Amino acid sequence: MPHYQPPLRDMHFVLDELLDLNAELAQLPAHAGLDATTVHQVLEEGGKFAAERLFPLNQTGDREGCHYDAATRSVTTPRGFRDAYQQYVAAGWPSLACDPAYGGQGLPVVLNNAFYEMLNAANQAWTMYPGLSHGAYECLHAHGSEAQKQLYLPRLVSGEWTGTMCLTEAHCGTDLGLLRTRAEPQPDGSYRLTGNKIFISAGEHDMAANIVHLVLARLPDAPSGTRGISLFVVPKFLPDAQGEPGERNAIGCGAIEHKMGIHGNATCQINLDGAKGWLIGEPHRGLNAMFVMMNAARLGVGMQSLGLTEVAYQNALAYARERAQGRSLSGTKASSAPADPIIVHPDVRRMLMTARAYAEGGRAFTSYVALMIDRELNHPDDSVRREAADEVALLTPIVKAFLTDNAWIATSEALQVFGGHGYIAEWGMEQYVRDARINMIYEGTNTIQSLDLLGRKVLMDQGEKLRRFGEKIRHFIVAQSADPAMAEFITPLADLAEKLVKLTAEIGGKAAADPEEMGAAAVPYLRVAGHLVYAYFFARMAKLSLTRAAGGDPFYQAKLATARFYFARLLPETAMLIRQARSGAASLMAMDFS
Ligand SMILES: Cc1cc2nc3c(=O)[nH]c(=O)nc-3n(C[C@H](O)[C@H](O)[C@H](O)COP(=O)(O)OP(=O)(O)OC[C@H]3O[C@@H](n4cnc5c(N)ncnc54)[C@H](O)[C@@H]3O)c2cc1C
């Protein structure tokens, strides 16, 4: 049976020591009264809920899956999911980082993010239900009319109702310009929506009284392509005059998918048969509005993968300490036992350290991005808000793709630590690998994230956002240059920063002549950029640990060991990636597949 322990010590290190959360919050009027002690208490309670309430439902939910009843078009979630959700709602967890004007607790995004890491580590499939609701809340909060906000937000904030995002159709996944669902205007100002959506997560379930679907569709006069897409709110039950769930709307679940992982989450075909809906925001500007939800979801998917990386690491570590096979190359370590624990073997340690480094690097990076979102939302200075928004835009595709690719590697390495037992369901490791795989696909595949980073976020603004983030790295490098103990971290960081600048210019030049060059370089480019970000955060964590390790706390020694492993064993991948990115489009485009 797997286990999970919320990584509170590392969270405190990242929030308090690396990011100086108290000082950051003091600059944000909305959070000025909040201090580290309260943040710790919330995380401790949140960790208990995740570990004690959700984690025991993870394996059972995976085995049982969701049940679909065609007669009633209803979905029953695995045993225990509904009760856990009710407990989650009763404890007020959905409202943590929501606007107090709609019943929220108004706590910072950075706190909610850490909470979501623990929920996802404990049970990704379950966490998708409230996770999507929070995305729907953010979208309606940003783009809904006042009446829509008054009606839907308090119920999403309380968790009484849940939300979905309905984009995908059978012929239209990445290319949303192809979507066909139609919305006909009605005399009363509402719309009738007709079409079929597929793969809609949490599209139908038994956990909440109503489901608020946010649906992309076309108006009759819509231009073709992505410029003709509008966004609608389509509730499962039409709210009555008091805002309570009333008449059943003509939107329903036609089937659920049988799939590789996240079995506890219902992936639904959603049919709209003249369903009543209301326009959100401007006609034909739906994709713009939906991007609020999509960006939130991209960060959310990064957090799913961080949670899986952490829990897989914890279980592999426990197993490696116990499992006895062979003897250490440098001589027997457990002389009273017939064999040494496998943790003595260098390659087992490589696998463990890979997962550990990806968890710790990912935690530092995503906490930073979440804090930038808090700045973007709440800093009193306009220019600080804009700068934070630019950083979030630049870093979001890296959070989505780099963390999810790394979780695929980390969960697979953690499974490998178990040998054949990792492949057996009882140990829980194969579930982590299966669950991790979807994160590289939905919310825009990792290829699409890479194209977004290189094409839109870097080349389209002539590298300006990247240059400004690079300035932060440069300042840190300059500040550390007089400290010889930091040279082992600063030298490779500075080297990679310089190489990324050169690589960007080279690809930019080639892409201007042939756009295929951008597509050919994008995926390795994103991984190089991801490593630059991790190298920066590991160097900063190493700096703190070098000064604090003298106090004797083994936490800092361990942090230094992880940072050193990262620079020695994971960062060198960039040499190969840069060669791949530079190798151009020719070898990809030459084959005549006919
Ligand atoms: C379990 C699950 C849950 C999901 N949940 C939701 C949900 O809640 N709501 C929702 O709307 N959707 C959801 N999806 C859909 C998901 O977002 C899409 O599957 C995803 O965006 C990819 O679309 P597609 O499957 O049609 O693949 P395609 O778009 O057909 O892509 C196929 C391949 O081609 C590549 N490709 C496509 N276009 C390009 C391009 N321009 N350049 C380079 N490569 C390209 C892709 O990267 C991919 O490798 C879910 C899917 C799954 C499996």
XYZ file of C-alpha atoms and ligand atoms in Angstrom:
647
model
C 0.000 0.000 0.000
C 1.432 3.412 -0.906
C 1.656 6.249 1.608
C 1.759 10.045 1.421
C 3.172 12.633 3.773
C 2.518 16.317 2.904
C 5.949 17.917 2.261
C 5.302 20.794 4.667
C 8.947 21.414 5.609
C 9.921 21.965 1.981
C 6.846 24.121 1.400
C 7.814 26.321 4.360
C 11.353 26.578 3.022
C 10.140 27.657 -0.415
C 7.502 30.091 0.819
C 9.282 31.638 3.800
C 12.969 31.390 2.998
C 13.222 31.340 -0.783
C 10.313 33.650 -1.643
C 10.113 35.677 1.604
C 6.351 35.393 1.586
C 5.798 37.694 4.583
C 7.559 40.572 2.834
C 5.739 39.858 -0.434
C 2.319 39.766 1.239
C 3.039 42.999 3.091
C 3.239 44.730 -0.299
C -0.158 43.438 -1.381
C -2.946 45.353 0.389
C -5.396 42.460 -0.098
C -3.119 40.152 1.927
C -1.293 42.591 4.206
C -2.880 41.107 7.349
C -1.791 37.562 6.519
C 1.391 36.134 8.027
C 3.474 33.003 7.644
C 1.998 31.388 10.762
C -1.514 31.475 9.316
C -0.224 30.156 5.994
C 1.464 27.256 7.817
C -1.717 26.444 9.726
C -3.821 26.382 6.562
C -1.289 24.148 4.820
C -1.135 21.793 7.775
C -4.916 21.421 7.843
C -5.047 21.117 4.044
C -2.337 18.465 4.162
C -4.343 16.485 6.704
C -7.423 16.573 4.497
C -5.373 15.416 1.500
C -3.477 12.648 3.285
C -6.223 11.346 5.566
C -9.376 11.889 3.524
C -8.403 11.812 -0.181
C -5.372 9.576 -0.303
C -7.234 6.447 0.914
C -9.653 6.911 -2.023
C -6.950 7.068 -4.682
C -6.359 3.388 -5.373
C -9.960 2.365 -4.749
C -11.195 5.131 -7.073
C -8.762 3.968 -9.752
C -9.947 0.371 -9.505
C -13.645 1.134 -9.367
C -13.801 4.056 -11.827
C -16.975 5.997 -12.622
C -20.287 4.339 -13.537
C -22.546 5.599 -16.316
C -26.278 4.918 -16.376
C -27.616 5.397 -19.917
C -31.260 5.458 -18.795
C -30.810 8.513 -16.606
C -27.675 9.816 -18.371
C -26.131 10.055 -14.907
C -22.655 9.286 -13.582
C -21.857 7.839 -10.180
C -18.354 8.561 -8.944
C -16.315 5.902 -7.098
C -17.307 5.012 -3.549
C -16.254 7.698 -1.075
C -15.707 10.490 -3.623
C -19.039 12.165 -2.924
C -18.648 12.088 0.872
C -15.132 13.465 0.643
C -16.413 16.273 -1.569
C -19.150 17.136 0.907
C -16.591 17.257 3.688
C -14.375 19.463 1.512
C -17.273 21.853 0.946
C -18.344 21.842 4.603
C -14.792 22.771 5.640
C -14.837 25.748 3.236
C -11.870 24.589 1.141
C -13.310 25.610 -2.276
C -13.440 29.264 -1.201
C -9.809 29.534 -0.085
C -8.479 31.817 -2.830
C -11.802 33.304 -3.989
C -13.029 36.878 -3.869
C -14.630 37.804 -0.490
C -17.291 39.740 -2.462
C -18.708 36.344 -3.466
C -18.124 34.493 -0.228
C -14.452 33.679 -0.725
C -11.734 33.775 1.920
C -9.496 35.972 -0.235
C -6.293 34.056 0.533
C -3.385 34.277 -1.930
C -2.982 32.112 -5.019
C 0.419 30.959 -3.792
C -1.239 29.318 -0.787
C -3.984 27.724 -2.851
C -1.329 26.383 -5.182
C 0.550 24.611 -2.402
C -2.763 23.205 -1.158
C -3.502 21.869 -4.658
C -0.118 20.166 -4.840
C -1.165 18.099 -1.809
C -4.664 17.375 -3.128
C -3.191 16.181 -6.424
C -0.533 14.065 -4.754
C -3.274 12.414 -2.729
C -5.791 11.936 -5.532
C -5.527 13.633 -8.934
C -8.777 12.200 -10.293
C -10.804 13.552 -7.354
C -9.026 16.908 -7.364
C -10.057 17.570 -10.956
C -13.679 18.130 -9.836
C -12.937 21.132 -7.588
C -9.992 22.151 -9.793
C -12.182 22.711 -12.847
C -14.751 24.517 -10.711
C -12.081 26.950 -9.595
C -11.137 27.579 -13.247
C -14.796 28.253 -14.112
C -14.965 30.630 -11.127
C -11.923 32.545 -12.427
C -13.334 32.793 -15.947
C -16.752 34.065 -14.803
C -15.093 36.396 -12.304
C -13.022 37.959 -15.085
C -15.592 38.021 -17.906
C -19.103 37.393 -16.537
C -21.776 40.105 -16.387
C -22.732 41.388 -12.924
C -25.910 39.277 -13.002
C -23.927 36.154 -13.995
C -21.437 36.787 -11.214
C -24.186 37.249 -8.609
C -25.904 34.053 -9.721
C -22.985 31.659 -10.267
C -19.980 32.830 -8.289
C -21.282 32.344 -4.719
C -22.311 28.780 -5.593
C -19.009 27.941 -7.270
C -17.123 29.568 -4.410
C -18.984 27.532 -1.789
C -18.555 24.369 -3.854
C -22.325 23.814 -3.888
C -22.083 23.742 -7.716
C -19.120 22.600 -9.820
C -17.835 23.797 -13.206
C -16.487 22.402 -16.475
C -14.763 23.647 -19.594
C -16.351 22.399 -22.835
C -14.032 23.039 -25.776
C -13.212 19.767 -27.496
C -15.314 18.147 -30.247
C -14.575 14.933 -32.131
C -13.066 16.710 -35.159
C -11.658 19.646 -33.198
C -9.024 19.328 -30.470
C -5.946 21.494 -30.807
C -7.480 23.486 -33.646
C -10.437 25.143 -31.930
C -11.138 27.122 -35.091
C -12.844 23.974 -36.407
C -15.511 23.822 -33.739
C -19.127 23.445 -34.868
C -21.397 23.715 -31.808
C -23.954 26.395 -32.658
C -25.708 28.994 -30.514
C -28.990 30.524 -31.754
C -30.079 33.807 -30.161
C -33.518 33.741 -28.468
C -35.961 36.635 -28.002
C -35.381 36.634 -24.217
C -31.646 37.305 -24.637
C -30.609 33.708 -24.016
C -29.242 31.244 -26.639
C -30.076 27.686 -27.702
C -26.943 25.577 -28.068
C -26.703 22.491 -30.241
C -23.663 20.274 -30.713
C -21.533 17.488 -29.265
C -18.533 17.914 -27.032
C -16.163 15.089 -26.128
C -13.594 14.439 -23.396
C -15.240 16.821 -20.920
C -13.668 16.260 -17.506
C -16.122 16.241 -14.580
C -18.876 16.773 -17.178
C -21.375 14.717 -15.178
C -21.240 13.360 -11.626
C -23.123 12.920 -8.371
C -21.046 15.210 -6.178
C -22.850 18.557 -6.434
C -26.367 19.914 -6.914
C -25.638 21.589 -10.259
C -22.929 21.715 -12.929
C -21.996 24.989 -14.611
C -20.705 24.202 -18.095
C -18.660 26.874 -19.858
C -19.173 26.062 -23.526
C -17.474 27.359 -26.675
C -19.874 27.693 -29.629
C -20.516 29.700 -32.785
C -23.174 32.365 -33.338
C -25.030 32.231 -36.690
C -23.114 35.234 -38.081
C -19.749 34.062 -36.756
C -16.688 34.442 -38.963
C -14.912 31.148 -39.581
C -11.910 30.059 -37.536
C -10.971 31.109 -34.019
C -12.306 34.648 -34.524
C -15.851 33.334 -34.619
C -15.997 31.557 -31.282
C -18.153 32.737 -28.384
C -18.375 31.557 -24.778
C -21.596 30.566 -23.019
C -22.605 29.530 -19.551
C -24.895 26.494 -19.752
C -26.083 25.097 -16.395
C -27.198 21.477 -16.053
C -30.255 22.671 -14.108
C -31.666 26.078 -15.030
C -31.597 28.289 -11.927
C -35.088 29.317 -10.749
C -36.069 32.786 -9.521
C -34.275 32.151 -6.217
C -31.197 30.871 -7.996
C -31.870 27.286 -6.939
C -31.483 24.397 -9.439
C -34.799 24.202 -11.323
C -35.807 22.675 -14.663
C -33.353 20.200 -16.281
C -31.542 21.854 -19.207
C -31.087 20.076 -22.544
C -27.432 19.310 -21.889
C -26.449 15.832 -20.813
C -23.886 13.104 -20.753
C -24.075 10.609 -23.652
C -21.271 8.316 -22.424
C -18.062 8.266 -20.416
C -14.665 7.249 -21.744
C -12.705 4.169 -20.637
C -9.169 5.381 -20.414
C -5.561 4.848 -19.344
C -5.629 6.707 -16.010
C -7.548 9.164 -13.791
C -10.331 6.566 -13.648
C -12.077 8.346 -10.798
C -12.684 11.384 -12.958
C -15.602 11.209 -15.388
C -14.459 12.054 -18.945
C -17.769 12.744 -20.656
C -19.362 13.076 -24.047
C -21.628 16.063 -23.564
C -24.583 16.517 -25.893
C -26.271 19.873 -26.275
C -29.751 19.466 -27.764
C -30.992 23.037 -27.878
C -29.668 23.683 -24.378
C -30.334 27.097 -22.902
C -27.256 29.211 -22.324
C -26.127 32.792 -21.854
C -23.293 34.621 -23.582
C -20.246 35.417 -21.455
C -18.461 38.591 -22.536
C -18.454 39.826 -26.147
C -19.719 37.851 -29.139
C -16.860 36.176 -31.091
C -14.431 36.902 -28.241
C -15.032 33.634 -26.432
C -11.568 32.235 -26.845
C -10.142 35.325 -25.231
C -12.443 34.836 -22.213
C -11.799 31.091 -22.103
C -8.057 31.760 -21.959
C -8.518 32.823 -18.329
C -9.736 29.317 -17.567
C -7.203 27.667 -19.870
C -4.265 29.496 -18.271
C -5.508 28.620 -14.784
C -5.900 25.032 -15.935
C -2.378 24.955 -17.406
C -0.905 25.921 -14.055
C -3.290 23.451 -12.447
C -2.006 20.653 -14.672
C 1.552 21.533 -13.659
C 0.436 21.127 -10.036
C -1.111 17.753 -10.823
C 2.253 16.592 -12.078
C 4.137 18.071 -9.152
C 1.849 16.180 -6.754
C 2.408 12.899 -8.614
C 6.180 13.440 -8.699
C 6.275 13.977 -4.925
C 4.097 11.024 -3.962
C 5.902 8.667 -6.363
C 9.243 9.808 -4.919
C 8.134 9.260 -1.319
C 7.024 5.716 -2.034
C 10.113 4.809 -4.048
C 12.317 6.109 -1.240
C 10.518 4.047 1.403
C 10.750 0.950 -0.781
C 14.454 1.447 -1.546
C 15.232 1.635 2.175
C 13.478 -1.661 2.855
C 14.052 -3.841 -0.173
C 17.223 -5.927 0.221
C 18.993 -7.135 -2.944
C 22.691 -7.602 -3.626
C 25.609 -6.004 -1.860
C 26.981 -2.515 -2.078
C 29.857 -2.205 -4.607
C 31.999 -0.663 -1.887
C 31.441 -3.498 0.610
C 28.618 -4.877 2.751
C 26.522 -2.258 4.522
C 23.944 -4.412 6.349
C 26.116 -7.193 7.669
C 23.399 -8.795 9.798
C 21.120 -9.122 6.754
C 21.501 -11.479 3.791
C 21.615 -8.480 1.427
C 21.914 -4.684 1.522
C 18.907 -2.404 0.967
C 18.811 -1.349 -2.693
C 19.309 2.287 -1.701
C 23.049 1.502 -1.547
C 23.207 1.080 -5.336
C 24.270 4.180 -7.298
C 21.676 3.764 -10.016
C 18.805 3.318 -7.566
C 19.970 6.575 -5.996
C 20.012 8.211 -9.439
C 16.357 7.279 -9.936
C 15.377 8.532 -6.489
C 17.331 11.754 -6.865
C 15.812 12.423 -10.287
C 12.309 12.318 -8.830
C 13.360 14.305 -5.769
C 15.066 17.032 -7.814
C 12.093 17.361 -10.154
C 9.770 17.655 -7.145
C 11.838 20.264 -5.344
C 12.650 22.269 -8.474
C 8.996 22.168 -9.519
C 7.809 23.300 -6.075
C 10.139 26.311 -6.058
C 9.236 27.271 -9.628
C 5.447 26.916 -9.380
C 5.336 28.716 -6.022
C 7.202 31.584 -7.654
C 4.772 31.694 -10.583
C 1.794 31.611 -8.197
C 3.294 34.506 -6.269
C 3.667 36.433 -9.530
C -0.064 35.855 -10.090
C -0.733 37.355 -6.649
C 1.375 40.358 -7.646
C -0.423 40.602 -10.974
C -3.812 40.565 -9.228
C -3.110 42.694 -6.179
C -0.004 44.854 -6.337
C -0.870 48.562 -6.006
C 1.738 49.610 -8.605
C 0.537 49.309 -12.179
C 3.983 48.676 -13.634
C 4.685 45.885 -11.113
C 1.369 44.276 -12.018
C 2.167 44.452 -15.735
C 5.653 43.056 -15.270
C 4.274 40.180 -13.172
C 1.618 39.471 -15.826
C 4.312 39.267 -18.518
C 6.325 36.825 -16.434
C 3.288 34.650 -15.802
C 2.528 34.626 -19.538
C 6.113 33.627 -20.346
C 6.380 30.953 -17.659
C 2.930 29.319 -17.937
C 3.775 27.059 -20.919
C 6.965 26.025 -19.107
C 4.996 25.104 -15.970
C 2.566 23.054 -18.057
C 5.032 21.215 -20.313
C 8.244 20.983 -18.288
C 6.567 19.782 -15.095
C 4.374 17.261 -16.877
C 7.246 15.839 -18.951
C 9.334 15.631 -15.786
C 6.543 13.877 -13.880
C 6.362 11.272 -16.628
C 10.102 10.688 -16.184
C 9.933 10.833 -12.374
C 6.954 8.490 -11.928
C 8.526 6.035 -14.347
C 11.868 6.129 -12.497
C 10.033 5.720 -9.177
C 8.230 2.665 -10.578
C 11.575 1.279 -11.765
C 12.911 1.476 -8.196
C 10.322 -1.187 -7.332
C 11.517 -3.517 -10.098
C 8.757 -5.939 -11.082
C 6.710 -4.946 -8.043
C 6.326 -1.484 -9.539
C 4.468 -3.031 -12.445
C 2.005 -4.752 -10.103
C -1.100 -2.704 -9.295
C -1.094 -3.395 -5.548
C 1.930 -1.142 -4.949
C 0.227 1.854 -6.526
C 3.190 2.926 -8.662
C 1.759 1.996 -12.052
C -1.267 4.181 -11.295
C 0.995 7.204 -10.867
C 2.574 6.570 -14.266
C -0.843 6.146 -15.918
C -2.287 9.208 -14.212
C 0.765 11.310 -15.114
C 0.459 10.564 -18.839
C -2.684 12.612 -19.471
C -1.064 15.745 -18.084
C 1.195 15.948 -21.143
C -1.852 15.866 -23.419
C -4.765 17.936 -22.133
C -4.898 21.707 -21.744
C -2.978 21.990 -24.995
C -0.478 19.226 -25.696
C 3.112 19.843 -24.670
C 3.985 20.448 -28.312
C 1.425 23.253 -28.377
C 2.879 24.688 -25.144
C 6.313 24.676 -26.789
C 5.007 26.476 -29.872
C 3.276 28.993 -27.600
C 6.505 29.632 -25.683
C 8.841 29.938 -28.630
C 6.458 31.441 -31.190
C 4.154 33.695 -29.227
C 5.887 34.417 -25.948
C 9.482 34.718 -27.182
C 9.814 35.404 -30.915
C 6.650 37.468 -31.382
C 7.791 40.090 -28.864
C 11.415 39.953 -30.040
C 12.492 38.166 -26.879
C 11.489 41.079 -24.615
C 9.731 39.038 -21.880
C 12.555 36.507 -21.902
C 15.135 39.280 -21.709
C 13.439 40.784 -18.638
C 13.266 37.445 -16.841
C 16.897 36.890 -17.887
C 17.781 40.175 -16.161
C 16.671 38.679 -12.836
C 18.955 35.721 -13.419
C 21.812 38.018 -14.419
C 21.418 40.127 -11.238
C 21.594 36.992 -9.138
C 24.681 35.761 -10.995
C 26.448 39.106 -10.552
C 25.528 39.235 -6.849
C 27.010 35.753 -6.268
C 30.130 36.145 -8.373
C 32.316 37.062 -5.374
C 31.304 33.932 -3.426
C 33.612 31.016 -4.356
C 31.259 28.510 -2.727
C 28.596 29.452 -5.275
C 30.813 28.972 -8.332
C 29.702 25.346 -8.860
C 26.127 26.626 -9.339
C 26.697 30.028 -10.904
C 29.111 28.942 -13.640
C 26.733 26.445 -15.323
C 23.772 28.792 -14.776
C 25.549 31.680 -16.515
C 26.734 29.356 -19.274
C 23.222 28.076 -19.986
C 21.739 31.591 -19.892
C 24.220 32.700 -22.535
C 23.529 29.628 -24.667
C 19.767 30.172 -24.513
C 20.160 33.769 -25.702
C 22.263 32.579 -28.656
C 19.884 29.724 -29.418
C 16.891 32.077 -29.407
C 18.572 34.455 -31.846
C 19.625 31.588 -34.105
C 16.154 30.014 -34.230
C 14.563 33.453 -34.671
C 16.764 34.063 -37.714
C 16.071 30.657 -39.245
C 12.323 30.871 -38.522
C 12.097 34.237 -40.310
C 13.252 32.467 -43.470
C 11.374 29.201 -42.928
C 8.549 28.901 -40.329
C 9.047 25.091 -40.134
C 12.280 25.856 -38.272
C 10.275 27.212 -35.344
C 8.095 24.089 -35.208
C 11.156 21.845 -35.420
C 12.983 23.580 -32.556
C 10.106 24.323 -30.166
C 10.010 21.166 -28.019
C 13.740 20.949 -27.187
C 13.753 24.757 -26.820
C 11.110 24.623 -24.076
C 13.087 21.974 -22.182
C 16.225 24.109 -22.351
C 14.239 27.093 -21.044
C 12.765 24.898 -18.291
C 16.238 23.822 -17.217
C 17.417 27.434 -17.138
C 14.558 28.268 -14.768
C 15.279 25.229 -12.547
C 19.007 25.989 -12.521
C 18.194 29.522 -11.345
C 15.950 28.289 -8.525
C 18.333 25.511 -7.482
C 21.188 28.046 -7.375
C 19.075 30.340 -5.184
C 18.125 27.437 -2.909
C 21.789 26.391 -2.740
C 22.778 29.902 -1.686
C 20.335 29.829 1.226
C 21.378 26.315 2.180
C 25.107 27.072 2.129
C 24.645 29.800 4.702
C 22.170 27.854 6.850
C 23.703 24.364 6.740
C 26.261 25.457 9.359
C 23.439 25.483 11.935
C 23.378 21.687 11.716
C 19.860 21.277 10.301
C 20.111 18.274 7.929
C 17.388 19.819 5.757
C 19.919 22.261 4.261
C 22.518 19.542 3.658
C 19.872 17.563 1.828
C 18.890 20.610 -0.222
C 22.505 21.147 -1.215
C 22.858 17.493 -2.159
C 19.750 17.755 -4.355
C 21.006 20.954 -5.995
C 24.378 19.337 -6.711
C 22.710 16.281 -8.164
C 20.534 18.502 -10.347
C 23.535 20.367 -11.780
C 25.602 17.197 -12.218
C 22.991 14.830 -13.610
C 19.914 16.596 -15.011
C 21.091 19.947 -16.334
C 23.643 18.388 -18.761
C 20.679 17.176 -20.808
C 20.631 20.735 -22.199
C 23.757 20.075 -24.305
C 21.876 17.411 -26.252
C 18.682 19.454 -26.388
C 20.494 22.459 -27.818
C 22.016 20.272 -30.524
C 18.571 18.897 -31.320
C 17.034 22.376 -31.447
C 19.823 23.593 -33.738
C 19.634 20.611 -36.050
C 16.800 22.286 -37.932
C 13.727 21.141 -39.808
C 15.382 19.351 -42.737
C 15.712 15.909 -41.112
C 12.070 16.072 -39.999
C 10.600 17.238 -43.276
C 12.690 15.136 -45.679
C 10.791 11.856 -45.430
C 8.133 11.249 -48.051
C 5.639 9.270 -45.958
C 3.573 8.364 -48.968
C -8.837 12.409 -20.128
C -9.048 13.649 -20.934
C -9.658 14.751 -20.333
C -9.908 15.908 -21.091
N -10.588 16.963 -20.521
C -11.024 17.974 -21.319
C -11.927 18.970 -20.829
O -12.287 18.987 -19.645
N -12.402 19.900 -21.695
C -12.037 19.925 -23.001
O -12.504 20.780 -23.740
N -11.157 19.008 -23.502
C -10.656 18.041 -22.693
N -9.799 17.090 -23.195
C -9.349 17.195 -24.581
C -7.867 17.579 -24.693
O -7.671 18.905 -24.299
C -7.448 17.294 -26.143
O -7.389 15.885 -26.268
C -6.126 17.923 -26.516
O -6.247 19.330 -26.553
C -5.606 17.445 -27.869
O -6.605 17.444 -28.835
P -6.874 16.116 -29.710
O -6.997 14.997 -28.756
O -7.974 16.364 -30.635
O -5.540 15.906 -30.506
P -5.106 16.638 -31.940
O -5.432 18.062 -31.804
O -5.789 15.853 -33.007
O -3.602 16.398 -31.915
C -2.975 15.156 -32.290
C -1.460 15.344 -32.270
O -1.070 16.329 -33.233
C -0.334 17.369 -32.629
N -0.717 18.636 -33.232
C -1.966 19.091 -33.490
N -1.920 20.308 -34.032
C -0.632 20.654 -34.109
C 0.057 21.823 -34.557
N -0.575 22.894 -35.016
N 1.418 21.824 -34.485
C 2.083 20.745 -33.988
N 1.487 19.638 -33.554
C 0.149 19.588 -33.601
C -0.718 17.324 -31.150
O 0.287 17.888 -30.334
C -0.917 15.833 -30.933
O 0.304 15.212 -30.668
C -9.487 15.956 -22.442
C -8.847 14.853 -23.018
C -8.642 13.723 -22.289
C -8.007 12.543 -22.964
